[in-house]
Coordinates of C-alpha atoms (C1' of nucleotides) in Angstrom, one line a residue:
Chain E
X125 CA 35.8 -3.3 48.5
X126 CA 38.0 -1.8 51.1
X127 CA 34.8 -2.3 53.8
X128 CA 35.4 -2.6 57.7
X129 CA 36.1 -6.3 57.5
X130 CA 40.0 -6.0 57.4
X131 CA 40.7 -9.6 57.1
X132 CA 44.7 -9.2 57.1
X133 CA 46.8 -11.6 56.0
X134 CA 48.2 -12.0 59.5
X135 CA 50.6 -14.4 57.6
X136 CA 52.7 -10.7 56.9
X137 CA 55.1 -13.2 55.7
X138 CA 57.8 -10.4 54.9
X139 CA 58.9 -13.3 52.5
X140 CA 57.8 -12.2 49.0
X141 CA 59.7 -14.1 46.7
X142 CA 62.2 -12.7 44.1
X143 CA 60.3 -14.1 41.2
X144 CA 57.1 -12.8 42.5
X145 CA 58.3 -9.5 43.1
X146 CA 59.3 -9.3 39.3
X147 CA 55.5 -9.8 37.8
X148 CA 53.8 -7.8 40.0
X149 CA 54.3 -4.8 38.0
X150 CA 53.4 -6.7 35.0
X151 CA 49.8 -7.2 36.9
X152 CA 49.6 -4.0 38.0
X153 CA 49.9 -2.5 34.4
X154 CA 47.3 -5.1 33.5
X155 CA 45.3 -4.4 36.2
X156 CA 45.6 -0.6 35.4
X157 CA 44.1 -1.2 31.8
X158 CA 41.4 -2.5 33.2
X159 CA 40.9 -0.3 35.7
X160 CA 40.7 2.6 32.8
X161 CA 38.1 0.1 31.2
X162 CA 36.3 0.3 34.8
X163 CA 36.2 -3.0 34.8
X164 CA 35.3 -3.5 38.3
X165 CA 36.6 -7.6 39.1
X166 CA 38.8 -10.5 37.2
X167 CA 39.2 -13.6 37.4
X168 CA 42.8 -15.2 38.0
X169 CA 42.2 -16.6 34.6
X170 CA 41.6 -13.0 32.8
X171 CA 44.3 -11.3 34.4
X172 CA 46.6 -14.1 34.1
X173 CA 45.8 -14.1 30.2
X174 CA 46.4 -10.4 29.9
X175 CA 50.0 -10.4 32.2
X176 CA 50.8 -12.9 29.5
X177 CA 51.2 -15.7 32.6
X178 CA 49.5 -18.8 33.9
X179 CA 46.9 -19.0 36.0
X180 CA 48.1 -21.1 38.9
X181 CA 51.2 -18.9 38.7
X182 CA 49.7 -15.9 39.6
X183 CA 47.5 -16.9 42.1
X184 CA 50.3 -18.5 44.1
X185 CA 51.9 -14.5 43.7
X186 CA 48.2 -12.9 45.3
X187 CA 48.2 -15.9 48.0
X188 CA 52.2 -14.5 49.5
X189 CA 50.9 -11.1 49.4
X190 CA 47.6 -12.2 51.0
X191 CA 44.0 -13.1 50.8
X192 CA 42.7 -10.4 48.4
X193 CA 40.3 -12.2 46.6
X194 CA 37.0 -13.7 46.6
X195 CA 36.1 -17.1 46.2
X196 CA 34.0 -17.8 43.0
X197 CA 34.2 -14.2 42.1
X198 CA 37.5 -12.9 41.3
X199 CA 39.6 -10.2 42.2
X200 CA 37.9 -6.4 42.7
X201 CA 40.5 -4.7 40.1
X202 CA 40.6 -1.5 42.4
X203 CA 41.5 -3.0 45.2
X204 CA 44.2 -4.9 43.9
X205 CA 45.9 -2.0 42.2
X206 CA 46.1 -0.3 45.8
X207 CA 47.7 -3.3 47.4
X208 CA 50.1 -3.9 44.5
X209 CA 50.8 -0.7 44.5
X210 CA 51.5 -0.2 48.1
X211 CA 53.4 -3.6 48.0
X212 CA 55.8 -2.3 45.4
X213 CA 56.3 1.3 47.0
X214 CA 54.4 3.3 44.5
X215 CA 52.3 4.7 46.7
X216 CA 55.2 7.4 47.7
X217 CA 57.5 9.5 45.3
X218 CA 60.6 8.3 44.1
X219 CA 63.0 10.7 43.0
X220 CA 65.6 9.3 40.6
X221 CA 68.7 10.7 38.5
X222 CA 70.3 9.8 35.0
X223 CA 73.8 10.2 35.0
X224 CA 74.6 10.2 31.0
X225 CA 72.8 12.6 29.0
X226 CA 73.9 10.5 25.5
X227 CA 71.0 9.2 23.1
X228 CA 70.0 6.9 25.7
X229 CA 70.1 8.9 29.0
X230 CA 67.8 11.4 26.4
X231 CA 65.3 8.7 25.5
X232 CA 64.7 7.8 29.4
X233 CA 64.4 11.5 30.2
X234 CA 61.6 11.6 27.9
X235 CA 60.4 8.1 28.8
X236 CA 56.5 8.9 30.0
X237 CA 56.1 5.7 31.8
X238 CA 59.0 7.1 34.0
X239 CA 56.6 9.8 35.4
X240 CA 53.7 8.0 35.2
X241 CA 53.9 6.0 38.6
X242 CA 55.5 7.1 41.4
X243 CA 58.9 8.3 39.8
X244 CA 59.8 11.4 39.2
X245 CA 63.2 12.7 37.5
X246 CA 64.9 14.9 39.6
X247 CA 67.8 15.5 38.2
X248 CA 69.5 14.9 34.6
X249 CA 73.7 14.4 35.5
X250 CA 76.3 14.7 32.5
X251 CA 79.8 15.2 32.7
X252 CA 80.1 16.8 29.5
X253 CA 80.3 21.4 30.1
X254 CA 79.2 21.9 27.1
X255 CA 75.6 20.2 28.0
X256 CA 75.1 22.2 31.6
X257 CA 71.8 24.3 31.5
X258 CA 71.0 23.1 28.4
X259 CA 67.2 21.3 29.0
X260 CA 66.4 17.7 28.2
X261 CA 62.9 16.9 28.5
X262 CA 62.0 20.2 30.1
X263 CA 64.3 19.7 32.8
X264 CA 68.2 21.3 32.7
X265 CA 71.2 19.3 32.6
X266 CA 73.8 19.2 35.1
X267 CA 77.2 18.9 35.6
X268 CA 79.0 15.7 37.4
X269 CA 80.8 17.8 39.8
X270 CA 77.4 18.5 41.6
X271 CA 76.4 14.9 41.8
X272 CA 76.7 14.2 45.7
X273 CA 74.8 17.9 45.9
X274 CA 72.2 16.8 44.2
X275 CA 71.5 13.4 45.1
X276 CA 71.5 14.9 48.9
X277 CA 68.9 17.9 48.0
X278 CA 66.9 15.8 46.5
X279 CA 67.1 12.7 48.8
X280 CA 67.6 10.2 45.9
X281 CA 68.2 6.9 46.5
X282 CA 67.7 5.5 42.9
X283 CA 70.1 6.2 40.4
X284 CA 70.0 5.2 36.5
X285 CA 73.4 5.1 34.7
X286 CA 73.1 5.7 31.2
X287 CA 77.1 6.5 30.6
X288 CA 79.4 5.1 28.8
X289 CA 81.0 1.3 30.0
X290 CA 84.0 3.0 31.2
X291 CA 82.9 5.6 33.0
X292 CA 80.1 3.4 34.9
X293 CA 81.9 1.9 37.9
X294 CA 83.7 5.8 38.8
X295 CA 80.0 7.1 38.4
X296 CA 78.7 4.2 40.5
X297 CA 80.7 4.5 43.5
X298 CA 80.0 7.8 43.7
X299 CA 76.5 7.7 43.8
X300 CA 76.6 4.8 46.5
X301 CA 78.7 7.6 48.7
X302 CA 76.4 9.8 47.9
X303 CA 73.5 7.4 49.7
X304 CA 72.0 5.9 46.7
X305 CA 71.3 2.5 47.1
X306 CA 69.1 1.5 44.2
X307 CA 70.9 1.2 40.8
X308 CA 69.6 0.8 37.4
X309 CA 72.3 0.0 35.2
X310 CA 72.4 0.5 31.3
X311 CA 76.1 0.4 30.7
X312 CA 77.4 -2.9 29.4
X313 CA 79.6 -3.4 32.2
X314 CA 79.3 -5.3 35.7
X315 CA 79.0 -2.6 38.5
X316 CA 80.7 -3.9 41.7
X317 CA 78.9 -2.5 44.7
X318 CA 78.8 -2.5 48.6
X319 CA 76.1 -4.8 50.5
X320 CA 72.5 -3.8 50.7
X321 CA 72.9 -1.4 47.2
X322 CA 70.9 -3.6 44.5
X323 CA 71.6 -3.0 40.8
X324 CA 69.7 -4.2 38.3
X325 CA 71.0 -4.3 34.4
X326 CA 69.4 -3.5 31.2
X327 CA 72.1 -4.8 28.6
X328 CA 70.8 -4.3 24.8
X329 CA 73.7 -6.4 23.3
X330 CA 73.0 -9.6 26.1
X331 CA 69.6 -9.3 25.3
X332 CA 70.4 -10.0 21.3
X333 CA 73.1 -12.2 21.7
X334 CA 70.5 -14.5 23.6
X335 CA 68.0 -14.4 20.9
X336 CA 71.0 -15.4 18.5
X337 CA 71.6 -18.0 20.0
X338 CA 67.9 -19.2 20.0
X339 CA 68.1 -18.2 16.1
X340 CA 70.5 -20.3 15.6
X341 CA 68.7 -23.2 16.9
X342 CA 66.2 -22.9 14.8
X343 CA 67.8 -22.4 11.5
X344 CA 69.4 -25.1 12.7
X345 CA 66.2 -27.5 12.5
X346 CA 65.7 -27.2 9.1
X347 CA 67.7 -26.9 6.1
X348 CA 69.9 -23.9 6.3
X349 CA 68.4 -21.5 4.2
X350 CA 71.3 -19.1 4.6
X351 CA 74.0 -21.5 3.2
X352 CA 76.3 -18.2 4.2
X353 CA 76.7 -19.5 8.3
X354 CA 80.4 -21.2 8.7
X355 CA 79.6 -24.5 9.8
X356 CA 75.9 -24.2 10.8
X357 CA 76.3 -26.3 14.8
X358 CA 74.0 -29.6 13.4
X359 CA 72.0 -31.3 15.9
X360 CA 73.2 -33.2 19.1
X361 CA 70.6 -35.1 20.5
X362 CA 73.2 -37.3 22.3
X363 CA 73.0 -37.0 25.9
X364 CA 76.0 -34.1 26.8
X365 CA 79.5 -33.7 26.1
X366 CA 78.3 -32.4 22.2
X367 CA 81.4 -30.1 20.4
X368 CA 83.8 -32.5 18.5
X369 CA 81.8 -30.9 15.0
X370 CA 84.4 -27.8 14.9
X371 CA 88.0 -28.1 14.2
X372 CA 89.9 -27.1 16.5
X373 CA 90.6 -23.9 16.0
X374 CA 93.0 -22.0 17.9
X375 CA 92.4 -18.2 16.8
X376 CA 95.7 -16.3 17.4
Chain Z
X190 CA 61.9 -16.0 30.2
X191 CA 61.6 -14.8 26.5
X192 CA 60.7 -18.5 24.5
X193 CA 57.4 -18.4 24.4
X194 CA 55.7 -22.1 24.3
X195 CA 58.3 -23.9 22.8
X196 CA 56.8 -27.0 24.4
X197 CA 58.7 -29.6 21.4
X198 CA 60.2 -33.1 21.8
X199 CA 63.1 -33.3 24.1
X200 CA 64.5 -35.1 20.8
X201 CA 66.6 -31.8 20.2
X202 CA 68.2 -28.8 21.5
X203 CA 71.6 -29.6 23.1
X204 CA 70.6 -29.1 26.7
X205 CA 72.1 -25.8 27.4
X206 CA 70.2 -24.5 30.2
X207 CA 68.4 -20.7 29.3
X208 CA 69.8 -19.6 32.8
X209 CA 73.1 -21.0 31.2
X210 CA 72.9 -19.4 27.9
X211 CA 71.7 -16.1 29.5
X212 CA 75.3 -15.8 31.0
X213 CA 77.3 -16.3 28.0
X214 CA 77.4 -12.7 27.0
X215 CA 78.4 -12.3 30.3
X216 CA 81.5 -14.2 30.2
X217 CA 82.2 -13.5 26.5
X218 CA 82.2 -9.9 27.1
X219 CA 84.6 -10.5 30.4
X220 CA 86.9 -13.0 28.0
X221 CA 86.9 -9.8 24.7
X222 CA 88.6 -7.7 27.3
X223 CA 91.2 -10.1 28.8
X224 CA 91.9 -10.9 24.6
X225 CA 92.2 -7.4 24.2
X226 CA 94.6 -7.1 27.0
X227 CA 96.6 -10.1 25.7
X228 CA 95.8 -12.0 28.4
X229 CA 96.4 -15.9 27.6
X230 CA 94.5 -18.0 29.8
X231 CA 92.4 -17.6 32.7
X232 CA 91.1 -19.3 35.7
X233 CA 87.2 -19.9 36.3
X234 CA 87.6 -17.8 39.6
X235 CA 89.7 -14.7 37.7
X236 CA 86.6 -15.0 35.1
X237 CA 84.2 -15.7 37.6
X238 CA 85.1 -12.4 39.5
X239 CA 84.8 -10.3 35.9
X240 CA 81.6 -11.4 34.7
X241 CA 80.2 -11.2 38.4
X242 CA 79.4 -14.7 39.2
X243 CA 80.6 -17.5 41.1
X244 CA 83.4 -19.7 39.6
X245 CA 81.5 -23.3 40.8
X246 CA 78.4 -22.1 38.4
X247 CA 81.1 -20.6 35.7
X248 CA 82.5 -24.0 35.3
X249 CA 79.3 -25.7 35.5
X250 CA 78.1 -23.3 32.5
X251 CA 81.0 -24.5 30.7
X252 CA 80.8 -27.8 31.4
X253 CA 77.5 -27.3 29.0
X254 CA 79.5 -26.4 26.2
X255 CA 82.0 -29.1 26.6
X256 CA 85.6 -29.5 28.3
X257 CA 87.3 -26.3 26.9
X258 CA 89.5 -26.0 30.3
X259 CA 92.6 -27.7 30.9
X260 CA 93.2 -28.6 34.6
X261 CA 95.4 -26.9 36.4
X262 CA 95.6 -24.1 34.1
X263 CA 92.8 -22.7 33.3
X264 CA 90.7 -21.8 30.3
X265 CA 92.6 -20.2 27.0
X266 CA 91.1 -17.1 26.4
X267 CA 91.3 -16.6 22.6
X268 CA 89.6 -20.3 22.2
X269 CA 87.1 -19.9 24.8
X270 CA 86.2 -16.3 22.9
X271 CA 85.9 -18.6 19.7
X272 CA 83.3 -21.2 21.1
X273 CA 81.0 -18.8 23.1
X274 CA 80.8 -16.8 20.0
X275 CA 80.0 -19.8 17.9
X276 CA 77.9 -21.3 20.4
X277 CA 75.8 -18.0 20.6
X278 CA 75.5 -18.1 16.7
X279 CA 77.9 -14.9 16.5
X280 CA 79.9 -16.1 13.9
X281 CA 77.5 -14.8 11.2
X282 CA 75.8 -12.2 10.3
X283 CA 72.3 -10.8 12.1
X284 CA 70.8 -8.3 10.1
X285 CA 68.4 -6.7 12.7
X286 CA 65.3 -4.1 11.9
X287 CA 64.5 -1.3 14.5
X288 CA 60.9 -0.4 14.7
X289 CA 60.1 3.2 16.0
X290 CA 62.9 5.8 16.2
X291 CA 61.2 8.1 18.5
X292 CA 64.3 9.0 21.2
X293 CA 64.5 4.7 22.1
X294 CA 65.3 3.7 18.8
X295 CA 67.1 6.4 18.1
X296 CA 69.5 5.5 20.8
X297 CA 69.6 2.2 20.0
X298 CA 70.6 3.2 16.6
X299 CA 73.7 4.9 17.6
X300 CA 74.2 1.8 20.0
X301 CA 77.7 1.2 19.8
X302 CA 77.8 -2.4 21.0
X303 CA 75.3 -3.5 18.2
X304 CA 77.3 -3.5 15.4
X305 CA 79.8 -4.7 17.1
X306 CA 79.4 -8.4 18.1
X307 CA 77.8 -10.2 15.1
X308 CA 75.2 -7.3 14.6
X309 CA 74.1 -4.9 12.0
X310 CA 71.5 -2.3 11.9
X311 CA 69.6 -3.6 8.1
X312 CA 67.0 -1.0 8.5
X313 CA 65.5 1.8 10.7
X314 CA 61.6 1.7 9.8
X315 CA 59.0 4.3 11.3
X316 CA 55.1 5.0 10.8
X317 CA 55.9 9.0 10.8
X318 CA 56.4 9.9 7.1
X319 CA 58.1 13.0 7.7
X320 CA 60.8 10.7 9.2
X321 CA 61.6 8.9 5.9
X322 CA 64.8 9.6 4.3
X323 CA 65.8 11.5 7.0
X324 CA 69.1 9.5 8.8
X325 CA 69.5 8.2 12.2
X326 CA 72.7 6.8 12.9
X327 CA 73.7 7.1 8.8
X328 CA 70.7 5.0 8.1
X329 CA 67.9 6.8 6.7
X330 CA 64.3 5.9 8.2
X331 CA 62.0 4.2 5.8
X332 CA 58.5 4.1 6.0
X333 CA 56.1 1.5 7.8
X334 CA 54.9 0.7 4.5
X335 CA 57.7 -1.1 3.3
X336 CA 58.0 -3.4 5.9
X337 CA 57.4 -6.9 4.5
X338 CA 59.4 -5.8 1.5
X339 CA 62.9 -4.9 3.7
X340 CA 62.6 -7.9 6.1
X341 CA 62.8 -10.0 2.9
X342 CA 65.2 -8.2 0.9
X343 CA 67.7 -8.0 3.9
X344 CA 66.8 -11.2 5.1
X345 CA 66.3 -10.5 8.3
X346 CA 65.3 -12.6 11.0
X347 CA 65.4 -10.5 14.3
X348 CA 63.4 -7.5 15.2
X349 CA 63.3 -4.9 17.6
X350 CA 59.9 -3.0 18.6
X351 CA 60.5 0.5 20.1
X352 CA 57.5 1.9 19.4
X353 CA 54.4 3.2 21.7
X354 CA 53.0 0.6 23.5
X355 CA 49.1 0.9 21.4
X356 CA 51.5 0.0 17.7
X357 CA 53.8 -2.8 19.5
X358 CA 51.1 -5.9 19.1
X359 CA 50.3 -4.6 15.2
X360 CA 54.2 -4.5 14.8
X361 CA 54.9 -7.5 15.5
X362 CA 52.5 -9.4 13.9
X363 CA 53.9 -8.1 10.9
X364 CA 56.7 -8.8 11.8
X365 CA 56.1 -12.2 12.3
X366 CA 54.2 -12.4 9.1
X367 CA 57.4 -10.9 7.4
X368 CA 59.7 -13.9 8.7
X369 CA 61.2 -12.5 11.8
X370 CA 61.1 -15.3 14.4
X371 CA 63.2 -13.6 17.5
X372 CA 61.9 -10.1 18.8
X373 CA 63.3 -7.6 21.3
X374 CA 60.6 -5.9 23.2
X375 CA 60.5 -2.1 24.5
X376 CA 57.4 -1.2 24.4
X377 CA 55.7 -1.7 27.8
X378 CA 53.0 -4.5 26.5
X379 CA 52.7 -8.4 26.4
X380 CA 53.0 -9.2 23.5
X381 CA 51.9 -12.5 21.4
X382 CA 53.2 -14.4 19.1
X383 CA 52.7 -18.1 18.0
X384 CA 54.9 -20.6 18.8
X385 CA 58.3 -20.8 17.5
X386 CA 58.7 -17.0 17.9
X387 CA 60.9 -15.7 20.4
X388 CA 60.6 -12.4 22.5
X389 CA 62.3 -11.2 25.2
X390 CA 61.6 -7.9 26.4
X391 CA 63.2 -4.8 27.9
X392 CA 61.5 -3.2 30.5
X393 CA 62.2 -0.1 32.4
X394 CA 59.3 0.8 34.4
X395 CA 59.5 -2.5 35.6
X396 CA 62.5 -2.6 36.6
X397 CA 62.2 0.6 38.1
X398 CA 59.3 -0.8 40.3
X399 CA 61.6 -3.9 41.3
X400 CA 64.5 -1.4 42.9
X401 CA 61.4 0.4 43.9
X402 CA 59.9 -2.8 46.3
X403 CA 63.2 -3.7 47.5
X404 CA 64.0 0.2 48.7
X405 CA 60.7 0.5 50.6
X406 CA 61.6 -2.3 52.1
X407 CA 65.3 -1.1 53.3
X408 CA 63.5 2.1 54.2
X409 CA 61.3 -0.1 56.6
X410 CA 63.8 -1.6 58.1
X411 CA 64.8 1.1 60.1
X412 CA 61.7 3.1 61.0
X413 CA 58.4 1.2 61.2
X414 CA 58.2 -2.2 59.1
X415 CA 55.1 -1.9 57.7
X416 CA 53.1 -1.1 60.4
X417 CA 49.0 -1.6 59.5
X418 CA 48.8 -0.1 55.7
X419 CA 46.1 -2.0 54.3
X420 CA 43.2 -0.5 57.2
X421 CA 43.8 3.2 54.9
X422 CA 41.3 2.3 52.2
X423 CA 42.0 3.5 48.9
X424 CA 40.4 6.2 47.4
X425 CA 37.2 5.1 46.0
X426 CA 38.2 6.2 42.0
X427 CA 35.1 3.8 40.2
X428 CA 35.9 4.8 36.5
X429 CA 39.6 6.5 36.7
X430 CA 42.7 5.0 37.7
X431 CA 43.9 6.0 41.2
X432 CA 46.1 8.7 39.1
X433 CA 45.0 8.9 35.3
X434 CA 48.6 7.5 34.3
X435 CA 48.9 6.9 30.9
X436 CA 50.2 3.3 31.0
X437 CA 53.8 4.2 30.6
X438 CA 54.2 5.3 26.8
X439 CA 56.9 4.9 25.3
X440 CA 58.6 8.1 23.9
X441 CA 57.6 8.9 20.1
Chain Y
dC263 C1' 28.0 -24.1 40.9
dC264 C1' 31.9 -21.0 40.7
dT265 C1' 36.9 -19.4 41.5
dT266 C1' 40.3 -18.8 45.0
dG267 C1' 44.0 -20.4 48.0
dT268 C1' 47.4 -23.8 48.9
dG269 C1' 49.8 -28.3 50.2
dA270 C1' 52.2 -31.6 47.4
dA271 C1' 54.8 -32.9 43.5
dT272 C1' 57.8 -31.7 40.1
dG273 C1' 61.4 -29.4 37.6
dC274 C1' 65.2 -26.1 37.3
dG275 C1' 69.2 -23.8 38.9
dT276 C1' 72.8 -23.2 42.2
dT277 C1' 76.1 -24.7 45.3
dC278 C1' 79.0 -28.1 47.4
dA279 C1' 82.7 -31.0 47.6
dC280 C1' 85.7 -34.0 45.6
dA281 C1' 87.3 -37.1 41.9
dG282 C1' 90.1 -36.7 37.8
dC283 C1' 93.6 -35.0 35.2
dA284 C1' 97.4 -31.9 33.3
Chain G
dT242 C1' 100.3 -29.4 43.1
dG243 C1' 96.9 -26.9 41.0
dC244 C1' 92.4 -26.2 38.7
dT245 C1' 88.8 -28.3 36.0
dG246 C1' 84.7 -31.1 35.5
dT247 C1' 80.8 -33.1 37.7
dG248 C1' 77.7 -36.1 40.7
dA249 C1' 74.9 -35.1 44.5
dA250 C1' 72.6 -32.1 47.7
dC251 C1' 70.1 -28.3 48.2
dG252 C1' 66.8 -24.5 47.6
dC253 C1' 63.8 -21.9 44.8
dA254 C1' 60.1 -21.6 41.4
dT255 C1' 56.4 -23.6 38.8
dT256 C1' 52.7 -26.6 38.2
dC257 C1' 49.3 -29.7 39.7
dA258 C1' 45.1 -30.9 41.7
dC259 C1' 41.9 -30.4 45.1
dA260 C1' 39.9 -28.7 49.4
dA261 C1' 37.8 -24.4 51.1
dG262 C1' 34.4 -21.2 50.8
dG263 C1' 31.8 -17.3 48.7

DNA sequence: CCTTGTGAATGCGTTCACAGCA
DNA sequence: TGCTGTGAACGCATTCACAAGG
């Protein structure tokens, strides 16, 4: 593709919605796979199949982003990894730091799909001494008091907090004054921020606590099996207002 | 998200909406630390402002659950602590399985917050045989082999895959052949599961490419909003991806 | 034919604003 | 006098279904 007939969009809608933005990179891994296959087009129904999406769904994503398709063909897999990819930024080099060198900060340093598109770690932040100089994935730890140096050197503007909860907020602000305004938040705690920084969380515990509760549902269906669960919540099909099955327990 | 095709009779399920039970953690983790502070009762705005939301959809949430509030006052913290947790099934006893301790599960391992809220770590299992016996986190690894057998013996019902992305699909499918029915996702793949199972995953990359879109566009704000990009045609690659990235890997 | 692109319809979630109650 | 609980309005996201066009 990519000939001489640039049909823009013209409808440069700067108006991607939030939603939207979110698959994308799910398409463009998929996309990537195939493009490592050199599988040269796809149909919405293929690619929507392998993003684990529907159809309809993702061809209402390509249409805000603009006509990149062709009619009773498919999309040309190349292509479409450029414009994604340009969509989402990745066609420049964003340099991030972790701030929290524990287990987790560790893990992320040595995360490959980190690297792998457009991201680069620039710096690994910890505010423990005894971890300065010593190297984490190839690249040397260093200490808290040089944050603001280093986020200016290295023009970051993404930050990932891997700290503990109680240190996140104090380590926050101070990348914010430093000029990052990208956040990627891994400390179970909610980050308050200025306007126009976005933070987005990864919480482990949230993330379980959700599929608990969907556990619970379904034990719920059937028979118990566990008998051990203290008054297993039975069903409610009643319209709302369920509770009334607990005693009213007032813990102390 | 997560819930795959649970397309089943409206006949059950007490209405809680999933955006609804998503926040939950959210406001039981803000409520733990106004019980640890002795704090009595609270107002939907005061609770509102700690779990980062706004009071109007707080008490809407609520409302869900039932009339826990009393008017005028405020919520009681201790009772409110007591339903979320019950509501969320955290009342009992999750035995959970990691899959992969490369430097992920590892982390997750030595996760503080898991054993903490209705959580334990049953079993560390990894396909590296030099890895078994050896402890993470006080748990020694066991081998891939025994799968089947510890999900049964432990009786566990949640998973979570932190493996490489090319082991997470074979993983869970025994997984789900074992009897877990919720799974928590790190491995940067779709996967599938039939119905009844639930995943959610945990993505980094993607969420990396989410800050990613939205600081381009800040970027462009400023100096030239996009401008005429799509004209530069990409590099004609027929057979390797634009960069020969591995598909994000997770660490091993 | 085929598959894309998209208005229209539907459903879900958030916000508003106030009635209801301690 | 508060503050909760909630119907109603609104806005966003998903799905439908079909016209458009290679």
């Amino acid at each position: 593709m990519a000939t001489g007939r640039t049909h823009r969009p013209a409808t440069r809608s700067r108006g991607i919605p939030e939603a939207t933005v979110a698959r994308l990179p799910l398409y463009l891994r998929a996309l990537t796979a195939l493009s490592e296959r050199s599988v040269p087009t796809v149909s919405s129904e293929e690619l929507a199949a392998a993003a684990g999406v529907n159809s309809a769904k993702l061809r209402k994503d390509f249409s805000y982003l603009g006509s990149y398709g062709t009619r009773g063909v498919g999309y040309d897999v190349e292509y479409l990894v450029y414009q994604i990819s340009r969509e989402l930024g990745l066609t420049q080099d964003w340099p991030v730091v972790i701030v929290g060198i524990g287990n987790l900060g560790a893990a992320l340093a040595n995360y490959g799909g980190f690297a792998s598109r457009g991201f680069r770690v620039a710096a690994l932040i910890d505010a423990d001494p005894s971890m300065a100089g010593k190297p984490v994935a190839g690249i040397p730890v260093q200490h808290t008091d040089d944050l603001e140096k280093i986020i200016d050197e290295n023009g970051v503007s993404i930050g990932v907090i891997a700290t503990p909860a109680g240190a996140a907020q104090q380590v926050c602000d101070r990348l914010v004054a430093a000029g990052v305004t990208s956040i990627l938040n891994f400390a179970p705690t909610v980050l308050s921020v200025p306007d126009g920084v976005d933070v987005r969380k990864v919480d482990l515990s949230i993330e379980l606590q959700i599929l608990a509760f969907h556990e619970q549902r379904k034990a719920g269906e059937e028979a118990s099996p566990d008998g051990s669960g203290p008054a297993a919540a039975p069903k409610d099909t009643s319209g709302q207002g369920p509770d009334g099955d607990v005693p009213a327990v007032m813990p102390a």
